[in-house]
Tab-separated table of C-alpha atoms in Angstrom:
chain	number	residue	atom	x	y	z
D	16	MET	CA	125.732	67.090	118.068
D	17	ALA	CA	125.545	64.675	121.465
D	18	ASP	CA	123.815	67.969	122.490
D	19	THR	CA	120.994	68.171	119.398
D	20	LEU	CA	120.539	64.374	120.091
D	21	ALA	CA	120.365	64.777	123.967
D	22	ASP	CA	117.600	67.611	123.163
D	23	ALA	CA	116.033	65.346	120.556
D	24	GLU	CA	115.613	63.141	122.989
D	25	ASN	CA	114.505	65.368	125.819
D	26	ASP	CA	111.742	66.445	123.413
D	27	SER	CA	110.595	63.213	122.717
D	28	CYS	CA	110.019	62.510	126.452
D	29	ASP	CA	108.681	65.708	126.647
D	30	VAL	CA	105.984	64.556	123.936
D	31	VAL	CA	105.447	61.609	126.125
D	32	ASP	CA	105.060	63.356	129.289
D	33	SER	CA	102.888	66.137	127.772
D	34	ALA	CA	100.427	63.589	126.859
D	35	ARG	CA	100.059	61.805	129.831
D	36	ARG	CA	99.572	65.306	131.794
D	37	GLY	CA	97.251	66.569	128.732
D	38	ARG	CA	99.232	69.381	128.232
D	39	PRO	CA	99.985	70.340	124.537
D	40	ALA	CA	102.253	67.972	122.286
D	41	ALA	CA	105.569	68.786	121.543
D	42	GLY	CA	104.930	72.164	118.932
D	43	GLN	CA	101.707	72.611	119.955
D	44	ASP	CA	101.867	74.804	122.719
D	45	PRO	CA	101.142	78.857	122.296
D	46	VAL	CA	103.075	79.894	125.238
D	47	LYS	CA	106.593	78.273	123.840
D	48	ARG	CA	105.791	79.349	120.536
D	49	SER	CA	104.984	82.897	121.659
D	50	GLN	CA	108.237	82.576	123.678
D	51	ILE	CA	110.370	81.639	120.817
D	52	ILE	CA	109.023	84.177	118.496
D	53	GLU	CA	109.737	86.937	121.242
D	54	GLY	CA	113.096	86.184	121.162
D	55	ALA	CA	113.561	85.720	117.323
D	56	ARG	CA	111.958	89.125	117.402
D	57	ARG	CA	114.824	90.781	119.539
D	58	VAL	CA	117.726	88.869	117.819
D	59	PHE	CA	116.238	90.005	114.189
D	60	ILE	CA	115.616	93.708	115.770
D	61	ASP	CA	119.351	93.315	116.952
D	62	LYS	CA	121.591	91.895	114.352
D	63	GLY	CA	119.059	91.937	111.130
D	64	PHE	CA	118.177	89.153	109.299
D	65	GLU	CA	121.475	88.080	107.373
D	66	ALA	CA	123.731	88.227	110.773
D	67	ALA	CA	121.064	86.284	113.278
D	68	SER	CA	121.315	82.989	113.544
D	69	MET	CA	119.185	79.919	115.155
D	70	ASN	CA	121.832	79.644	118.117
D	71	ASP	CA	121.239	83.557	118.733
D	72	ILE	CA	117.311	83.042	118.841
D	73	THR	CA	117.597	80.050	121.083
D	74	ARG	CA	119.754	81.783	123.659
D	75	GLU	CA	117.317	84.496	123.524
D	76	ALA	CA	114.250	82.595	124.230
D	77	GLY	CA	115.542	80.440	126.358
D	78	VAL	CA	114.968	77.031	125.247
D	79	SER	CA	117.096	74.119	123.727
D	80	LYS	CA	117.853	73.560	119.991
D	81	GLY	CA	115.800	70.381	119.988
D	82	THR	CA	112.581	72.127	120.989
D	83	ILE	CA	113.168	75.165	118.639
D	84	TYR	CA	113.323	73.064	115.860
D	85	VAL	CA	109.929	71.378	116.784
D	86	TYR	CA	108.604	74.620	116.280
D	87	PHE	CA	110.398	75.859	113.287
D	88	ALA	CA	112.329	74.174	110.435
D	89	ASN	CA	114.513	76.882	109.677
D	90	LYS	CA	115.606	80.896	110.164
D	91	GLU	CA	113.445	81.641	107.119
D	92	GLU	CA	110.313	79.981	108.576
D	93	LEU	CA	110.663	81.334	111.943
D	94	PHE	CA	111.473	84.857	110.382
D	95	GLU	CA	108.026	84.407	108.288
D	96	ALA	CA	106.105	83.343	111.512
D	97	LEU	CA	106.769	86.409	113.382
D	98	ILE	CA	106.113	88.657	110.275
D	99	GLU	CA	102.865	86.792	110.008
D	100	GLU	CA	102.089	87.561	113.884
D	101	GLU	CA	102.998	91.259	113.270
D	102	ARG	CA	100.785	91.817	110.581
D	103	GLY	CA	98.003	90.085	111.980
D	104	THR	CA	98.357	92.681	115.126
D	105	ILE	CA	98.913	95.995	113.282
D	106	PHE	CA	96.545	95.256	110.515
D	107	LYS	CA	93.924	93.620	112.227
D	108	ASN	CA	90.162	95.022	111.362
D	109	MET	CA	91.657	97.668	109.338
D	110	TYR	CA	89.707	96.618	106.363
D	111	ASP	CA	86.184	96.227	108.371
D	112	MET	CA	85.764	99.902	107.600
D	113	LEU	CA	85.267	99.241	103.746
D	114	ASP	CA	82.244	96.907	104.646
D	115	ARG	CA	80.725	99.999	105.866
D	116	ALA	CA	80.496	102.624	102.913
D	117	ASP	CA	77.450	104.415	103.284
D	118	ASP	CA	79.488	107.433	102.686
D	119	LEU	CA	82.175	106.716	99.793
D	120	ARG	CA	84.316	110.397	100.645
D	121	GLN	CA	84.440	109.592	104.270
D	122	THR	CA	85.311	105.900	104.086
D	123	LEU	CA	88.510	106.152	101.729
D	124	VAL	CA	89.947	109.429	104.013
D	125	LYS	CA	89.346	107.016	107.161
D	126	PHE	CA	90.769	103.989	105.574
D	127	GLY	CA	93.554	105.647	103.920
D	128	THR	CA	94.600	107.816	106.999
D	129	VAL	CA	94.384	104.375	108.969
D	130	MET	CA	96.399	102.424	106.446
D	131	SER	CA	98.882	105.375	105.596
D	132	MET	CA	99.807	105.448	109.439
D	133	LYS	CA	100.224	102.313	109.905
D	134	ILE	CA	102.455	101.574	106.949
D	135	THR	CA	104.559	104.828	108.269
D	136	SER	CA	104.914	103.213	111.721
D	137	ALA	CA	108.409	102.554	112.916
D	138	LYS	CA	107.551	98.227	112.973
D	139	VAL	CA	105.830	98.015	109.493
D	140	ILE	CA	109.091	100.216	108.368
D	141	GLN	CA	111.780	97.869	110.007
D	142	ALA	CA	110.097	94.607	108.910
D	143	GLN	CA	109.529	95.701	105.010
D	144	ARG	CA	113.571	96.346	105.195
D	145	THR	CA	114.588	93.267	106.583
D	146	VAL	CA	112.250	91.258	104.051
D	147	ILE	CA	113.714	93.784	101.133
D	148	GLY	CA	117.242	93.155	102.430
D	149	ALA	CA	116.413	88.935	102.734
D	150	SER	CA	114.200	88.914	99.584
D	151	ASP	CA	117.801	89.360	97.647
D	152	ARG	CA	119.125	85.677	98.615
D	153	ILE	CA	115.304	84.406	99.319
D	154	PRO	CA	113.213	85.518	96.659
D	155	ASP	CA	110.154	83.201	97.591
D	156	MET	CA	110.027	84.535	100.986
D	157	GLY	CA	109.290	88.051	99.386
D	158	ALA	CA	106.958	86.822	97.046
D	159	ARG	CA	105.167	85.493	100.008
D	160	PHE	CA	105.204	88.319	102.200
D	161	TYR	CA	103.789	90.599	99.498
D	162	GLU	CA	100.787	87.861	98.580
D	163	ARG	CA	99.800	87.405	102.100
D	164	GLY	CA	100.436	91.147	102.929
D	165	PRO	CA	100.053	94.165	100.797
D	166	LYS	CA	98.613	92.262	97.669
D	167	ARG	CA	95.591	90.809	99.976
D	168	GLY	CA	95.120	94.167	101.225
D	169	HIS	CA	95.028	95.402	97.352
D	170	ASP	CA	92.397	93.120	96.501
D	171	LYS	CA	90.164	93.924	99.399
D	172	VAL	CA	90.994	97.608	98.179
D	173	ALA	CA	89.978	96.775	94.722
D	174	GLN	CA	87.063	94.893	95.619
D	175	PHE	CA	85.869	97.763	97.636
D	176	LEU	CA	85.661	99.868	94.278
D	177	ASN	CA	84.251	97.774	92.323
D	178	ALA	CA	81.109	97.967	94.574
D	179	ALA	CA	81.623	101.436	94.475
D	180	VAL	CA	81.192	101.237	90.383
D	181	ASP	CA	78.444	99.007	90.902
D	182	ARG	CA	76.364	101.460	92.854
D	183	GLY	CA	76.927	104.179	89.694
D	184	LEU	CA	79.283	106.390	92.178
D	185	LEU	CA	82.405	105.563	90.001
D	186	LYS	CA	83.600	105.185	86.699
D	187	ILE	CA	86.804	103.297	86.236
D	188	ASP	CA	87.670	101.104	83.412
D	189	ASP	CA	90.474	99.632	85.380
D	190	VAL	CA	89.923	98.731	88.965
D	191	ASP	CA	92.978	96.968	89.385
D	192	LEU	CA	95.157	100.327	88.469
D	193	ALA	CA	92.968	102.204	90.302
D	194	ALA	CA	93.414	100.587	93.948
D	195	TYR	CA	96.974	101.040	93.523
D	196	GLN	CA	96.641	104.314	92.670
D	197	PHE	CA	94.538	105.459	95.673
D	198	THR	CA	97.089	103.636	97.991
D	199	GLU	CA	99.604	106.150	96.224
D	200	LEU	CA	97.457	109.030	96.853
D	201	CYS	CA	97.364	108.277	100.279
D	202	LEU	CA	101.153	107.886	101.266
D	203	ALA	CA	102.203	110.259	98.692
D	204	GLY	CA	106.198	109.740	99.294
D	205	LEU	CA	105.948	109.285	102.898
D	206	PHE	CA	106.869	105.490	102.523
D	207	ARG	CA	109.998	106.549	100.467
D	208	GLN	CA	110.805	108.802	102.800
D	209	CYS	CA	110.158	106.479	105.527
D	210	ILE	CA	111.842	103.209	104.175
D	211	PHE	CA	115.022	104.785	103.357
D	212	ALA	CA	115.258	106.548	106.080
D	213	TYR	CA	115.210	110.163	105.030
D	214	ARG	CA	112.399	110.578	107.848
D	215	THR	CA	113.530	109.232	111.018
D	216	LYS	CA	110.204	109.810	112.863
D	217	ALA	CA	106.697	108.506	111.534
D	218	PRO	CA	104.411	111.179	109.818
D	219	SER	CA	102.547	113.400	112.083
D	220	GLN	CA	98.541	112.780	111.849
D	221	ASP	CA	98.189	116.413	110.933
D	222	GLU	CA	100.485	115.343	107.650
D	223	ILE	CA	98.832	112.047	107.054
D	224	ASP	CA	95.446	113.519	107.175
D	225	HIS	CA	96.338	116.818	104.569
D	226	ILE	CA	97.957	114.084	102.464
D	227	VAL	CA	94.782	111.548	102.390
D	228	ARG	CA	91.988	114.192	102.022
D	229	THR	CA	93.920	115.345	99.115
D	230	GLY	CA	94.646	112.517	97.795
D	231	VAL	CA	91.165	111.093	97.510
D	232	ASP	CA	90.057	114.881	96.566
D	233	VAL	CA	92.064	114.408	93.309
D	234	PHE	CA	91.244	110.274	93.166
D	235	LEU	CA	87.501	111.055	92.858
D	236	LYS	CA	87.846	114.484	90.818
D	237	TYR	CA	89.014	111.941	88.362
D	238	TYR	CA	87.122	108.629	89.212
D	239	GLY	CA	84.026	110.073	90.353
D	240	THR	CA	80.500	110.189	88.418
D	241	GLU	CA	77.950	113.003	88.347
D	242	LYS	CA	75.720	110.586	90.534
D	243	LEU	CA	78.531	111.193	93.478
D	244	ALA	CA	78.604	114.621	93.182
D	245	GLU	CA	74.645	114.785	93.460
D	246	GLU	CA	74.956	112.565	96.689
D	247	GLU	CA	77.589	114.430	98.142
D	248	SER	CA	75.636	117.587	97.352
D	249	HIS	CA	72.662	116.490	99.262
D	250	GLN	CA	74.687	115.703	102.187
D	251	LEU	CA	76.169	118.775	102.247
D	252	ILE	CA	72.619	120.768	102.021
D	253	ALA	CA	71.404	118.606	104.769
D	254	LEU	CA	74.375	119.045	106.932
D	255	GLU	CA	73.787	123.148	106.723
D	256	ALA	CA	70.443	122.498	107.659
D	257	LYS	CA	71.319	120.911	110.985
D	258	ALA	CA	73.492	123.882	111.484
D	259	LYS	CA	70.875	125.949	110.750
D	260	ALA	CA	68.400	124.742	113.062
D	261	LYS	CA	70.807	124.151	116.020
D	262	ALA	CA	72.003	127.912	115.926
C-alpha cells in the first residue's frame, strides 16, 4: 500500500515537473505508453492473458505501479490497447486496394491474397487465440475485438461488393452474406487449421494463391453477370493482341 501511495505521489510530482518543462503530462507520453505496451506484449506471449498480471507487466516494462495505472486502468484495457496497435500495424492500408477497382477479378484476387496471408500469420493467430481464451471470462472484450476488427473489415468488403453490383458486374441479393462467403472462400480451411495448431507454419504463398484464385473463380461464377463476362472477354482479347504485337 505504501509503495502504491509513494508511486502515486511520484507520478503527481512528475505531472507538475512535466508541465513546467514542457514534457508530456502523465498518461500522455507516447514513448512511455509504447514502453508499457511492449512489456505487456512480452508478458502476454510468455504467460497468456489469464496468467499475466499487472505486476508482471510492470516489471517487464520497467515502470512503476503508479505509472502503469496512469495509462491503463486494468489488464483488460492494456490488452485491448495492444491488440488495437497490432491490428493497426498489420492491417494498415489493406482495404485501400478496394478503392481502386478497375479490374474486379484482379482486385478480388489481390485483396483476398493479402487478407489470407495476414489472417493466417503467426501474430494474428496468436492474438486471436488469446482473445478467444479471454472472451469466456470477459465476453464484452471479445465483442469489441470483433466489432473493431473483423466486422469493420467485413463492412468494407460488403461496400465494395455493393459498388460492383451498382456497376452491373455482380448480381447479389444478400450482399452481407456474400461478403462472408468471399472471405471464407479465400481462407478455405486455412484459418481453422492455423487457429487449432493443426498447421504449425503459415501457408505458403503458392498455396494461398491457389486457394484465393479458385475461390474468386467460384464466387464470380455464381455472382458474376453477363456484363462482367463481356468485360473480361474484351480484356482477354486486348491482352492477346498486345502479346502478338510484342511477338
